CSV table of C-alpha atoms and ligand atoms in Angstrom, one decimal:
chain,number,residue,atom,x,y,z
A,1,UNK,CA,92.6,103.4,207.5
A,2,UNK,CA,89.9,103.3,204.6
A,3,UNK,CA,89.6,105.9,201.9
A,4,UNK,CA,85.8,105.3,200.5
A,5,UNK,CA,85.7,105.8,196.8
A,6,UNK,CA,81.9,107.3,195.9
A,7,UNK,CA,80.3,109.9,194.0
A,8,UNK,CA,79.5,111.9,197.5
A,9,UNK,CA,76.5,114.9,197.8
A,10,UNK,CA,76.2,116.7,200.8
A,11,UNK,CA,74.8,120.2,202.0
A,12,UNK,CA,77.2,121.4,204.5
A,13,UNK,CA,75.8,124.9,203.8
A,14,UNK,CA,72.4,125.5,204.4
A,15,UNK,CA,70.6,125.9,200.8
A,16,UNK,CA,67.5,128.3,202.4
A,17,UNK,CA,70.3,130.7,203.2
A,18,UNK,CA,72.5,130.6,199.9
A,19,UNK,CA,74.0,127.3,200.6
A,20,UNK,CA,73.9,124.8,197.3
A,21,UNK,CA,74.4,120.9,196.9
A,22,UNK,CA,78.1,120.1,196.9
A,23,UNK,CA,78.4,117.5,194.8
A,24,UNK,CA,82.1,115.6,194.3
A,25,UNK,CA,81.8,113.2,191.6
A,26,UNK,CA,84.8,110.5,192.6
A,27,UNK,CA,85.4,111.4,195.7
A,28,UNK,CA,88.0,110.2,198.1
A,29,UNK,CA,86.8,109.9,201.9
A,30,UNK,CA,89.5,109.2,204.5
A,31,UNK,CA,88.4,107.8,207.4
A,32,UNK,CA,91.1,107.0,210.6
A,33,UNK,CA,88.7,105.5,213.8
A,34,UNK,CA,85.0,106.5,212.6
A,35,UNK,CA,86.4,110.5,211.7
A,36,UNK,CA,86.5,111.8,207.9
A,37,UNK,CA,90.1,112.8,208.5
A,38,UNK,CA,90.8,114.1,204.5
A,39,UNK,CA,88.2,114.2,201.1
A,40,UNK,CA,89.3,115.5,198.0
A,41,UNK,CA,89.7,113.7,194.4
A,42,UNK,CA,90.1,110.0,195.2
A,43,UNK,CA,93.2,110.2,192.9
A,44,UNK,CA,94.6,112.6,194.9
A,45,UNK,CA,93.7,111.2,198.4
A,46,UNK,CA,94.8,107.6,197.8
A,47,UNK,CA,98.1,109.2,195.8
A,48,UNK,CA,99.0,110.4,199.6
A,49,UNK,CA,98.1,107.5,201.5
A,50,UNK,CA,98.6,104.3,198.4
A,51,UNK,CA,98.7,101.8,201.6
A,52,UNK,CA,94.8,102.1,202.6
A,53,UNK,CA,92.1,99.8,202.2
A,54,UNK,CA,89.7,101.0,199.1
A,55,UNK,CA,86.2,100.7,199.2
A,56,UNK,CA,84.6,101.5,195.8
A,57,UNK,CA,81.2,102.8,196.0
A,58,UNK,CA,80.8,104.4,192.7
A,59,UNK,CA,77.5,102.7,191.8
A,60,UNK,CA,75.3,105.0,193.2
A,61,UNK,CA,75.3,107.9,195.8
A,62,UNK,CA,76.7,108.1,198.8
A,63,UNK,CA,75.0,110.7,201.1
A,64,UNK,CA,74.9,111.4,205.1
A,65,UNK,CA,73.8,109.3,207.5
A,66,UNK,CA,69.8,110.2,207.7
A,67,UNK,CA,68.5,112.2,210.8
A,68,UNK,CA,64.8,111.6,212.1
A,69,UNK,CA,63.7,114.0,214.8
A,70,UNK,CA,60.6,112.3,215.6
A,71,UNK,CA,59.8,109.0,215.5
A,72,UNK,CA,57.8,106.2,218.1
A,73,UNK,CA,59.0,102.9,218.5
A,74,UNK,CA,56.2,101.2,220.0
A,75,UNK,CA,54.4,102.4,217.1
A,76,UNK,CA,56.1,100.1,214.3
A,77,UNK,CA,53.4,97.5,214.0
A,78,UNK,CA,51.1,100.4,213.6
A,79,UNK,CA,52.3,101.5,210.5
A,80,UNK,CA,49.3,102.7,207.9
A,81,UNK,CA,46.4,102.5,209.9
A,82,UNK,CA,44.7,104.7,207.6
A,83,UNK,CA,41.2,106.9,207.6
A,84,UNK,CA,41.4,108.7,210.8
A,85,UNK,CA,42.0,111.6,212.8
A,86,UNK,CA,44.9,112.0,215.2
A,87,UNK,CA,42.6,111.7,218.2
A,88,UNK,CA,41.0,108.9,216.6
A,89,UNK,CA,43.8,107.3,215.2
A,90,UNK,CA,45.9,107.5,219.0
A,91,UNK,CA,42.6,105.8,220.9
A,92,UNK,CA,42.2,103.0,218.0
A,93,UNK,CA,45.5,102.3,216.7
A,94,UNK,CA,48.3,103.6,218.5
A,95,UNK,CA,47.5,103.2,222.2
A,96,UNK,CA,46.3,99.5,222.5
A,97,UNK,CA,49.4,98.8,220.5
A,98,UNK,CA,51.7,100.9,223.1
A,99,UNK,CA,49.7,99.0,225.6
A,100,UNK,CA,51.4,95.7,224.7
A,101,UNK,CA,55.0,97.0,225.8
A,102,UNK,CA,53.9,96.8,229.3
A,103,UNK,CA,55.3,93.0,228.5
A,104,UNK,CA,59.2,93.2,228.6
A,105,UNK,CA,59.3,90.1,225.8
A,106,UNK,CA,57.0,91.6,223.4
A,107,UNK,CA,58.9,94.8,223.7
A,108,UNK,CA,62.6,93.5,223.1
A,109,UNK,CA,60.8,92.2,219.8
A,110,UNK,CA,59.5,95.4,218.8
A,111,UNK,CA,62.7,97.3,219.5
A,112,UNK,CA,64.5,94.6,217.3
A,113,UNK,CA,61.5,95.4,214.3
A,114,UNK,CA,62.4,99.5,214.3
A,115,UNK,CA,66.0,99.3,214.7
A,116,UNK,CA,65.9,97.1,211.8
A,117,UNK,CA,63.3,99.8,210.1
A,118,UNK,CA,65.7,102.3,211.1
A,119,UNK,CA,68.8,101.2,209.8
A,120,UNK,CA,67.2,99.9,206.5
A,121,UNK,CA,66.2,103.4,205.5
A,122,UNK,CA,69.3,104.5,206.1
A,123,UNK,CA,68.8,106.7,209.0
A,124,UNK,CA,71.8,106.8,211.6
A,125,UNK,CA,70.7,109.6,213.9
A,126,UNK,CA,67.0,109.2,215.5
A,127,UNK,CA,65.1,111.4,218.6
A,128,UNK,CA,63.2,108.2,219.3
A,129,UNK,CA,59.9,108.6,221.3
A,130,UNK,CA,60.2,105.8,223.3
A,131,UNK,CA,57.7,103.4,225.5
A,132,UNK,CA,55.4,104.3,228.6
A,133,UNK,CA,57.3,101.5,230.2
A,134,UNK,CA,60.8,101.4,231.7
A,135,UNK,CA,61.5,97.8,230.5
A,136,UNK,CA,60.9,99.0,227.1
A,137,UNK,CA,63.0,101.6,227.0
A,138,UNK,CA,65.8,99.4,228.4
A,139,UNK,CA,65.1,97.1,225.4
A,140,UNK,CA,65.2,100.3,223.1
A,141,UNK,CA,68.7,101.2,224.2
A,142,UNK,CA,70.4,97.6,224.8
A,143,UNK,CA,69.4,97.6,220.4
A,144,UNK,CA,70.4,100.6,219.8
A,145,UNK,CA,73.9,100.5,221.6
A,146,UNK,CA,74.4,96.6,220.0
A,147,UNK,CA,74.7,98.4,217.2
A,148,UNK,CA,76.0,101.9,218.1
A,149,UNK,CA,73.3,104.0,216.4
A,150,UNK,CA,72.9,107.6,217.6
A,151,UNK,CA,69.5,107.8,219.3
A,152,UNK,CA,68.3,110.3,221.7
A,153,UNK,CA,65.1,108.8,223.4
A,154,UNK,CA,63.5,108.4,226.8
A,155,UNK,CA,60.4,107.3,229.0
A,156,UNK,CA,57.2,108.6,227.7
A,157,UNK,CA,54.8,109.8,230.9
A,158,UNK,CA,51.1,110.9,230.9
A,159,UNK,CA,49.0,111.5,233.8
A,160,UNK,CA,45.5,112.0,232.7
A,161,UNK,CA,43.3,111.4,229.7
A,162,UNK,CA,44.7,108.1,228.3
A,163,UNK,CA,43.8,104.3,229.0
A,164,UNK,CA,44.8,103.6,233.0
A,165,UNK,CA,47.4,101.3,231.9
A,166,UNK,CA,49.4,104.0,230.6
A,167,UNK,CA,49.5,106.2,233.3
A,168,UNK,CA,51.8,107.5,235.7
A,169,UNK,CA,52.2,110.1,238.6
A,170,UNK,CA,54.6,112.4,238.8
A,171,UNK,CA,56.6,111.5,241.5
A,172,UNK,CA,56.9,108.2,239.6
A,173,UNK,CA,57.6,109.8,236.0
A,174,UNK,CA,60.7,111.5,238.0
A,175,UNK,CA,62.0,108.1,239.7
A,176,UNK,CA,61.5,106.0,236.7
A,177,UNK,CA,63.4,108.5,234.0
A,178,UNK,CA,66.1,109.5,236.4
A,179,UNK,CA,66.7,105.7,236.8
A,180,UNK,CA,66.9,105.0,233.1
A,181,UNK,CA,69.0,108.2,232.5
A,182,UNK,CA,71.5,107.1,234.9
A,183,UNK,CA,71.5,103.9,233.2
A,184,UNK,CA,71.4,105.1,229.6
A,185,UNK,CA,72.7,108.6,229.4
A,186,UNK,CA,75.8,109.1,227.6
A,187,UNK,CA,76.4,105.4,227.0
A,188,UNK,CA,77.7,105.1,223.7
A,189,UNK,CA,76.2,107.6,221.5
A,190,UNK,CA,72.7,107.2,223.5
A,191,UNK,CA,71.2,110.6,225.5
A,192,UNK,CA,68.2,110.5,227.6
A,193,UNK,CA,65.2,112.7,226.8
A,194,UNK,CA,62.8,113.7,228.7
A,195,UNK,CA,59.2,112.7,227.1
A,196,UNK,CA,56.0,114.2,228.2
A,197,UNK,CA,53.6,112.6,225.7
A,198,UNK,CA,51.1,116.1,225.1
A,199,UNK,CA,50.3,118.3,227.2
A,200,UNK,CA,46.7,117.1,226.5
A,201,UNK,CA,48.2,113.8,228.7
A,202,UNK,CA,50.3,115.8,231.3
A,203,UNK,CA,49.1,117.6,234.6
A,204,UNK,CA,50.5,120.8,235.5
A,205,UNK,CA,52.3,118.5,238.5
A,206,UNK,CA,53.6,115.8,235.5
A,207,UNK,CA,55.1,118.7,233.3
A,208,UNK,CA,56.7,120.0,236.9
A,209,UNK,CA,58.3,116.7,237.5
A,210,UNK,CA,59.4,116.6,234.2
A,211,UNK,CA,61.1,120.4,234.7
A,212,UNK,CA,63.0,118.6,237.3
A,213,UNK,CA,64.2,115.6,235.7
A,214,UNK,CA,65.8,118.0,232.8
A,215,UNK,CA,67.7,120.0,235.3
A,216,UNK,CA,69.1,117.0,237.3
A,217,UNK,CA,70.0,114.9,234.0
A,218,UNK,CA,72.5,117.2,232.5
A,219,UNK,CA,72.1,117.6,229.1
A,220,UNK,CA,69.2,116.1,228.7
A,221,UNK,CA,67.2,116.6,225.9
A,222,UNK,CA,63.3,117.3,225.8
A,223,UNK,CA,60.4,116.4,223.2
A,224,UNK,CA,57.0,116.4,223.1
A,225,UNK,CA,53.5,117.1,221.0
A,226,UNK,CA,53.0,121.0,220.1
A,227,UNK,CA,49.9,122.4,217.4
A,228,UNK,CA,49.3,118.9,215.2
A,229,UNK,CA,45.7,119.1,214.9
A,230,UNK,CA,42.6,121.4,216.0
A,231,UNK,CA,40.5,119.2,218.3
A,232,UNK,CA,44.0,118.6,220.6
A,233,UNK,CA,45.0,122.3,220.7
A,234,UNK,CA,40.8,122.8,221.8
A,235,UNK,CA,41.2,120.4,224.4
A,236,UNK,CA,44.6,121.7,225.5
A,237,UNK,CA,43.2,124.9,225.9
A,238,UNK,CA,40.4,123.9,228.3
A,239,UNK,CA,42.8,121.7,230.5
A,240,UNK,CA,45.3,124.6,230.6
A,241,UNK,CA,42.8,127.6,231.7
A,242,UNK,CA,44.6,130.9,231.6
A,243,UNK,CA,47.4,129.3,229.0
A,244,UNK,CA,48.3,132.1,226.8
A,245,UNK,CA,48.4,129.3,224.1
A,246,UNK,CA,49.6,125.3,223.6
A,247,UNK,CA,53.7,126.3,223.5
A,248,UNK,CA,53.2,128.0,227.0
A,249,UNK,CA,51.5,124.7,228.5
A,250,UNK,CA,55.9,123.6,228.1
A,251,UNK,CA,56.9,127.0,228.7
A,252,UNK,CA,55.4,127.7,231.6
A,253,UNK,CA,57.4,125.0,233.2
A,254,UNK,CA,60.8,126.2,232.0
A,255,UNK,CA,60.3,123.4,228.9
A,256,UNK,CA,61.0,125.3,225.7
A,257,UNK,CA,65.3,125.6,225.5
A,258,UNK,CA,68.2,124.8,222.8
A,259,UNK,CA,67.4,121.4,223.6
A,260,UNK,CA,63.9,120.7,223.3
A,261,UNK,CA,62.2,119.4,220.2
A,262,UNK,CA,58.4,119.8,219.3
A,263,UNK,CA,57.2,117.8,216.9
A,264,UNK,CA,54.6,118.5,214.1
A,265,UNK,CA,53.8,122.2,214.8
A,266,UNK,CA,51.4,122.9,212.0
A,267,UNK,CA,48.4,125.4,213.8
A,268,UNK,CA,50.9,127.6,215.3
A,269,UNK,CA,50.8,131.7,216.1
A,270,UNK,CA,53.4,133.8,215.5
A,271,UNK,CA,53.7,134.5,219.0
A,272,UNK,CA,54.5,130.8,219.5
A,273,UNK,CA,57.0,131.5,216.5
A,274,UNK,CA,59.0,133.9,218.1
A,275,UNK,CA,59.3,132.1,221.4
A,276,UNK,CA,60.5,128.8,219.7
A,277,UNK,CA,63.3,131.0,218.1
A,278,UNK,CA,64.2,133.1,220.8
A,279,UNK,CA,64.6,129.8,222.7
A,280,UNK,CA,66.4,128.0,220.1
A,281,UNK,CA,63.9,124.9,220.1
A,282,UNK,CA,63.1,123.1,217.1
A,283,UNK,CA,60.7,121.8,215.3
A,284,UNK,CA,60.4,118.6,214.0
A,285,UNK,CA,58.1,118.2,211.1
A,286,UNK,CA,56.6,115.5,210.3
A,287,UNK,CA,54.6,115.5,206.6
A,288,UNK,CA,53.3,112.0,205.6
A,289,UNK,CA,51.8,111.7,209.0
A,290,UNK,CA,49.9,115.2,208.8
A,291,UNK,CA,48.4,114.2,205.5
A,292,UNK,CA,47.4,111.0,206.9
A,293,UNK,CA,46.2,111.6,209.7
A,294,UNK,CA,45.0,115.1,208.3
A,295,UNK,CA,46.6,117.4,210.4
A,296,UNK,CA,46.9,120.1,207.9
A,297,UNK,CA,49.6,121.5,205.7
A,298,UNK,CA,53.1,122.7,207.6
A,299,UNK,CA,54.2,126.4,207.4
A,300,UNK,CA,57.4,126.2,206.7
A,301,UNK,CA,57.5,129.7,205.4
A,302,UNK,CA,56.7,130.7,208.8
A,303,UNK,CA,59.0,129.2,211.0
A,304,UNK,CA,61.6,129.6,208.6
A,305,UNK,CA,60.7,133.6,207.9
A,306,UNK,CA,60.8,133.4,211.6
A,307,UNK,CA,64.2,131.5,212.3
A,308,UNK,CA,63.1,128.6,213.7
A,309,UNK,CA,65.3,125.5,212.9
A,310,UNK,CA,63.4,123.2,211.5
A,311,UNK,CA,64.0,119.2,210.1
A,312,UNK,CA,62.5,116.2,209.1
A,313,UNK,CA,61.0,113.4,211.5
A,314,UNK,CA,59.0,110.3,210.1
A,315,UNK,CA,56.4,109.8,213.1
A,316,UNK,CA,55.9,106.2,212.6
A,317,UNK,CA,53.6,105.5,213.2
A,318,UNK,CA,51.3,107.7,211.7
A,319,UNK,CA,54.1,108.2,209.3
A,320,UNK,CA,53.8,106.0,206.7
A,321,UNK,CA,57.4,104.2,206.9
A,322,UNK,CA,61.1,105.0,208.1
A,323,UNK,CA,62.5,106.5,204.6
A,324,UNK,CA,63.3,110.1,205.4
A,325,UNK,CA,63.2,110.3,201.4
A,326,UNK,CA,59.6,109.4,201.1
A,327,UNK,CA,59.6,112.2,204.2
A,328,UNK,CA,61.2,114.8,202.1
A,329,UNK,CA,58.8,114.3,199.2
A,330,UNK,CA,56.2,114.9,200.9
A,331,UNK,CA,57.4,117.3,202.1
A,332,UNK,CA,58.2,118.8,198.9
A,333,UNK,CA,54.4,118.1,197.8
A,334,UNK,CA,52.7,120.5,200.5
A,335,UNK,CA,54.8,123.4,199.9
A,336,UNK,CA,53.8,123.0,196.1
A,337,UNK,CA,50.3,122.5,197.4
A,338,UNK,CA,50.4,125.7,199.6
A,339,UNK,CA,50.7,127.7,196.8
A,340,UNK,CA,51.8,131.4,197.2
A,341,UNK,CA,52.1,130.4,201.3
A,342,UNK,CA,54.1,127.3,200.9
A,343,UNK,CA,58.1,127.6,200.4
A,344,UNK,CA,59.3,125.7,197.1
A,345,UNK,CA,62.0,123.1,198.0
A,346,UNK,CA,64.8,122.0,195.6
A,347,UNK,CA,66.7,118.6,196.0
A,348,UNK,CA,69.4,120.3,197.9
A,349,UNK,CA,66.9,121.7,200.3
A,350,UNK,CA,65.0,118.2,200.9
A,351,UNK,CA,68.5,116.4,201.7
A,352,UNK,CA,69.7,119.2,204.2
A,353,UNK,CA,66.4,118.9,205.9
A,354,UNK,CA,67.0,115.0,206.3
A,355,UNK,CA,70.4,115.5,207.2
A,356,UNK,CA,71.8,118.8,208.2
A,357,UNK,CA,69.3,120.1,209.9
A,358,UNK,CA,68.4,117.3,212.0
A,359,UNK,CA,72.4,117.2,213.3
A,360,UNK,CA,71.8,121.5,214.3
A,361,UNK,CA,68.1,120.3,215.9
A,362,UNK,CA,69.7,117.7,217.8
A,363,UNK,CA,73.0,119.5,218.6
A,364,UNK,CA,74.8,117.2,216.9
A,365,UNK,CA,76.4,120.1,214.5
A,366,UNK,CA,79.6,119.1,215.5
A,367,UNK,CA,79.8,115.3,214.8
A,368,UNK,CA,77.4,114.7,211.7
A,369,UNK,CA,75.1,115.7,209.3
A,370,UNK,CA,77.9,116.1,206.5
A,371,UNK,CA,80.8,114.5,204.9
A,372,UNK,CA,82.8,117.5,205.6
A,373,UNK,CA,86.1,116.7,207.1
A,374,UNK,CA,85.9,116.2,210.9
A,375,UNK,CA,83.1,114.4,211.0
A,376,UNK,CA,81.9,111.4,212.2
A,377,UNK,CA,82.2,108.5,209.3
A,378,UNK,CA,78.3,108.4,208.7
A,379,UNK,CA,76.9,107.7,205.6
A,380,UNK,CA,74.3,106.0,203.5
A,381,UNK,CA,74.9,104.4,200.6
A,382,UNK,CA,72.3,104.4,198.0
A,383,UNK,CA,72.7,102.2,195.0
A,384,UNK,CA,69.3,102.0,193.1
A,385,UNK,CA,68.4,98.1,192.8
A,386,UNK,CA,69.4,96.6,189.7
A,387,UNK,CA,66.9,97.1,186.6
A,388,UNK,CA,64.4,99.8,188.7
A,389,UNK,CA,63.2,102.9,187.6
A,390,UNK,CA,65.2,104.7,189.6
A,391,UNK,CA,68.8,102.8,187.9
A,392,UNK,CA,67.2,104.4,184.6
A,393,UNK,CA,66.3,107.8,185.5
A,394,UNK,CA,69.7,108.5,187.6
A,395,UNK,CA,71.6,107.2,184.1
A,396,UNK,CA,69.4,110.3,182.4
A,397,UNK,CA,70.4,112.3,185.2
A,398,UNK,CA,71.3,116.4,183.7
A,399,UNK,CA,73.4,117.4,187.0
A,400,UNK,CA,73.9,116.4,190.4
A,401,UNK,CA,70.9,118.5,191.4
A,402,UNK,CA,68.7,116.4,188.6
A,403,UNK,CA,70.4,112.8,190.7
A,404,UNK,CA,69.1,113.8,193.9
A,405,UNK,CA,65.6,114.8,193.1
A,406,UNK,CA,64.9,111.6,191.1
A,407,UNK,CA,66.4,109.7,194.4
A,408,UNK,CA,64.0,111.6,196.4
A,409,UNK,CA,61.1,111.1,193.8
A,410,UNK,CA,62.0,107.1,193.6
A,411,UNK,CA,64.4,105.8,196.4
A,412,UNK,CA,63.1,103.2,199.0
A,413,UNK,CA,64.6,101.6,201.8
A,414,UNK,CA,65.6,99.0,199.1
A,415,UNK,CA,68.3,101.2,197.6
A,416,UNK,CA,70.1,101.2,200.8
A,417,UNK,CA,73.2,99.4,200.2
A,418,UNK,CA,75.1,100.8,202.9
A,419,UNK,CA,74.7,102.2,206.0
A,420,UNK,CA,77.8,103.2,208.2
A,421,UNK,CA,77.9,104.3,211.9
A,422,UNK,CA,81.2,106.3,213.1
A,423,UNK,CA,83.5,104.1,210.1
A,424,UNK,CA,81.2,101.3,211.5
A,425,UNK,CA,79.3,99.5,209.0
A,426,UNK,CA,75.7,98.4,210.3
A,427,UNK,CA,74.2,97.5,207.2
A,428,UNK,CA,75.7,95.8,203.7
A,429,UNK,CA,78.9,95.0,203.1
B,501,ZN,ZN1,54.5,111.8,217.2
């Protein structure tokens, strides 16, 4: 039994729809086998229960375990190849790299590299694109499950348009995924996903196969590539004649549900809009890669107007880095930049979209995304490194409000001080 002792900020209630920050200043957070079992005043808790361990954490924040809905881990050497455009980028940077996990050795190192990235930023919960290559994905989830991290990943198929090596048929997409589903699935906190890479990759017959695998695996999950930049939704649109548009390339195949994540989104219709909310699919957006790779600003307006959930992913990558702060920053910068289209975010809103939303996107609800009682003991503590601009500006703070935008205008990975998985701690300590 161990009743954490923190200033703890949370958004249980979702701040677009009248929700606000909760903030508990010394909180008390009970935690019996990985659940939050009682919070309240940590006089108050410990007065009930004087015989638990205490861990103080009152320097600093503590705030949920961070969610990232879209995110590659063959891509982590790749980081910050700057300049070009996504198809650019994907043929110069990205692919070669993804190449190189065809070699099981060279893949268990990478996996090691981005669990690492991922824990260091804090994040807990992770739909992880994973490798063309089944030995890489293995390698994936033997890290991930060392350390008990909640990732949702899979195989990643293509059938046409990228280097040979790459490729697969869809009788062999099947085979492969169903294999590494029934070896992965449900193991610890892991899922399968079923990972088409874009359509721009996938045959008709691939994206069938892939139909398929979803059924069979139950509770599967699906991701893929949807509207990131004009010259891939052109080039959809030729492979795809008679496509209404790039969402019905997935939808035609059964592919858009309550468990399918797109990722990036930005050119989209509202016809595509209403679909992805009638289905209950979600979108992850990803903002420091669309401004470097200049995919174009994200309407959030728009999917939010039309009741599409909607959270944060870091597509390293072509993200610049694992911090889902730095994410919500940006994020913050290109609604201000929109103008009268863009929706302005406040602190509260940027933290529910790293945290909160991600746990509804990934149907997770139930287990995290909060500190509310019930939940699963994730968390990230962020205690801003001794003598930094950030210790100096969170002193100054005005309210709590005021604390968590200055974390999200200064925090780095190097203000993680502790990271906990289910009461488990993976990180400090
Ligand atoms: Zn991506």
């Amino acid at each position: 039994m161990t009743t954490y002792r923190a200033t703890a900020l949370d958004t249980p209630d979702d701040p677009l729809t009248g929700g606000v920050l909760r903030c508990e200043e010394d909180a008390g957070i009970r935690v019996v086998d990985g659940i939050i079992r009682s919070r309240g005043g940590f006089r108050d808790v410990l007065a009930e229960h004087p015989d638990d361990e205490v861990v103080d954490l009152r320097r600093g924040v503590l705030i949920p375990g961070l969610i990232d809905t879209h995110v590659h881990y063959p891509q982590v050497r790749v980081i910050g190849a700057l300049g070009m455009p996504l198809l650019d980028w994907l043929e110069r940077a990205a692919l070669p790299e993804e190449a190189r996990l065809a070699d099981p050795a060279y893949a268990a190192e990478v996996a090691g590299e981005f669990v690492s990235g991922l824990v260091a930023a804090g994040t807990t919960t992770a739909l992880v694109f994973g490798s063309h290559f089944g030995p890489a994905v293995d390698a994936l989830f033997t890290e991930v499950t060392r350390l008990g991290l909640r990732v949702t990943s899979g195989l990643v198929v293509s059938d046409r348009v990228l280097r040979p090596k790459l490729l697969t048929t869809a009788a062999r997409a099947y085979d492969e995924g169903r294999a590494l589903a029934e070896r992965w699935h449900g193991v610890g906190r892991t899922r399968y996903a079923v990972t088409p890479r874009f359509s721009l990759s996938s045959s008709d017959a691939l994206l069938e196969s892939c139909a398929a695998l979803a059924k069979d695996v139950e509770g599967a999950w699906f991701t893929s590539h949807l509207n990131e930049n004009l010259a891939e939704i052109a080039r959809v649109a030729e492979q795809f004649e008679g496509s209404v548009d790039y969402l019905d390339t997935y939808d035609r195949h059964g592919l858009v549900g309550e468990r399918s994540v797109f990722a990036h989104d930005v050119h989209v219709s509202d016809r595509e809009l209403t679909l992805l909310a009638s289905q209950r699919a979600s979108v992850a957006h990803c903002p420091t890669s669309n401004s470097a790779l200049g995919s174009g600003p994200f309407p959030l307006r728009r999917h939010v107007e039309h009741g599409v959930t909607v959270a944060l992913g870091s597509d390293v990558g072509a993200g610049t880095g694992f911090s889902l702060l730095k994410e919500g920053l940006q994020a913050y910068f290109m609604q201000q930049l929109l103008g009268p289209e863009g929706l302005p975010l406040t602190s509260a809103h940027l933290l529910h979209l790293a945290t909160r939303a991600g746990a509804e996107a990934l149907g997770l609800g139930e287990e995290v995304g909060d500190l509310s009682v019930g939940r699963a003991f994730d968390a990230v503590w962020l205690r801003p490194v001794a003598g930094s601009t950030l210790e100096t500006v969170l002193r100054h703070a005005q309210s709590p409000d005021d604390a968590l935008a200055k974390i999200f205008a200064l925090g780095t990975p190097a203000d993680t001080a502790g990271v906990w998985v289910a009461g488990r701690q993976v990180l400090g300590g």
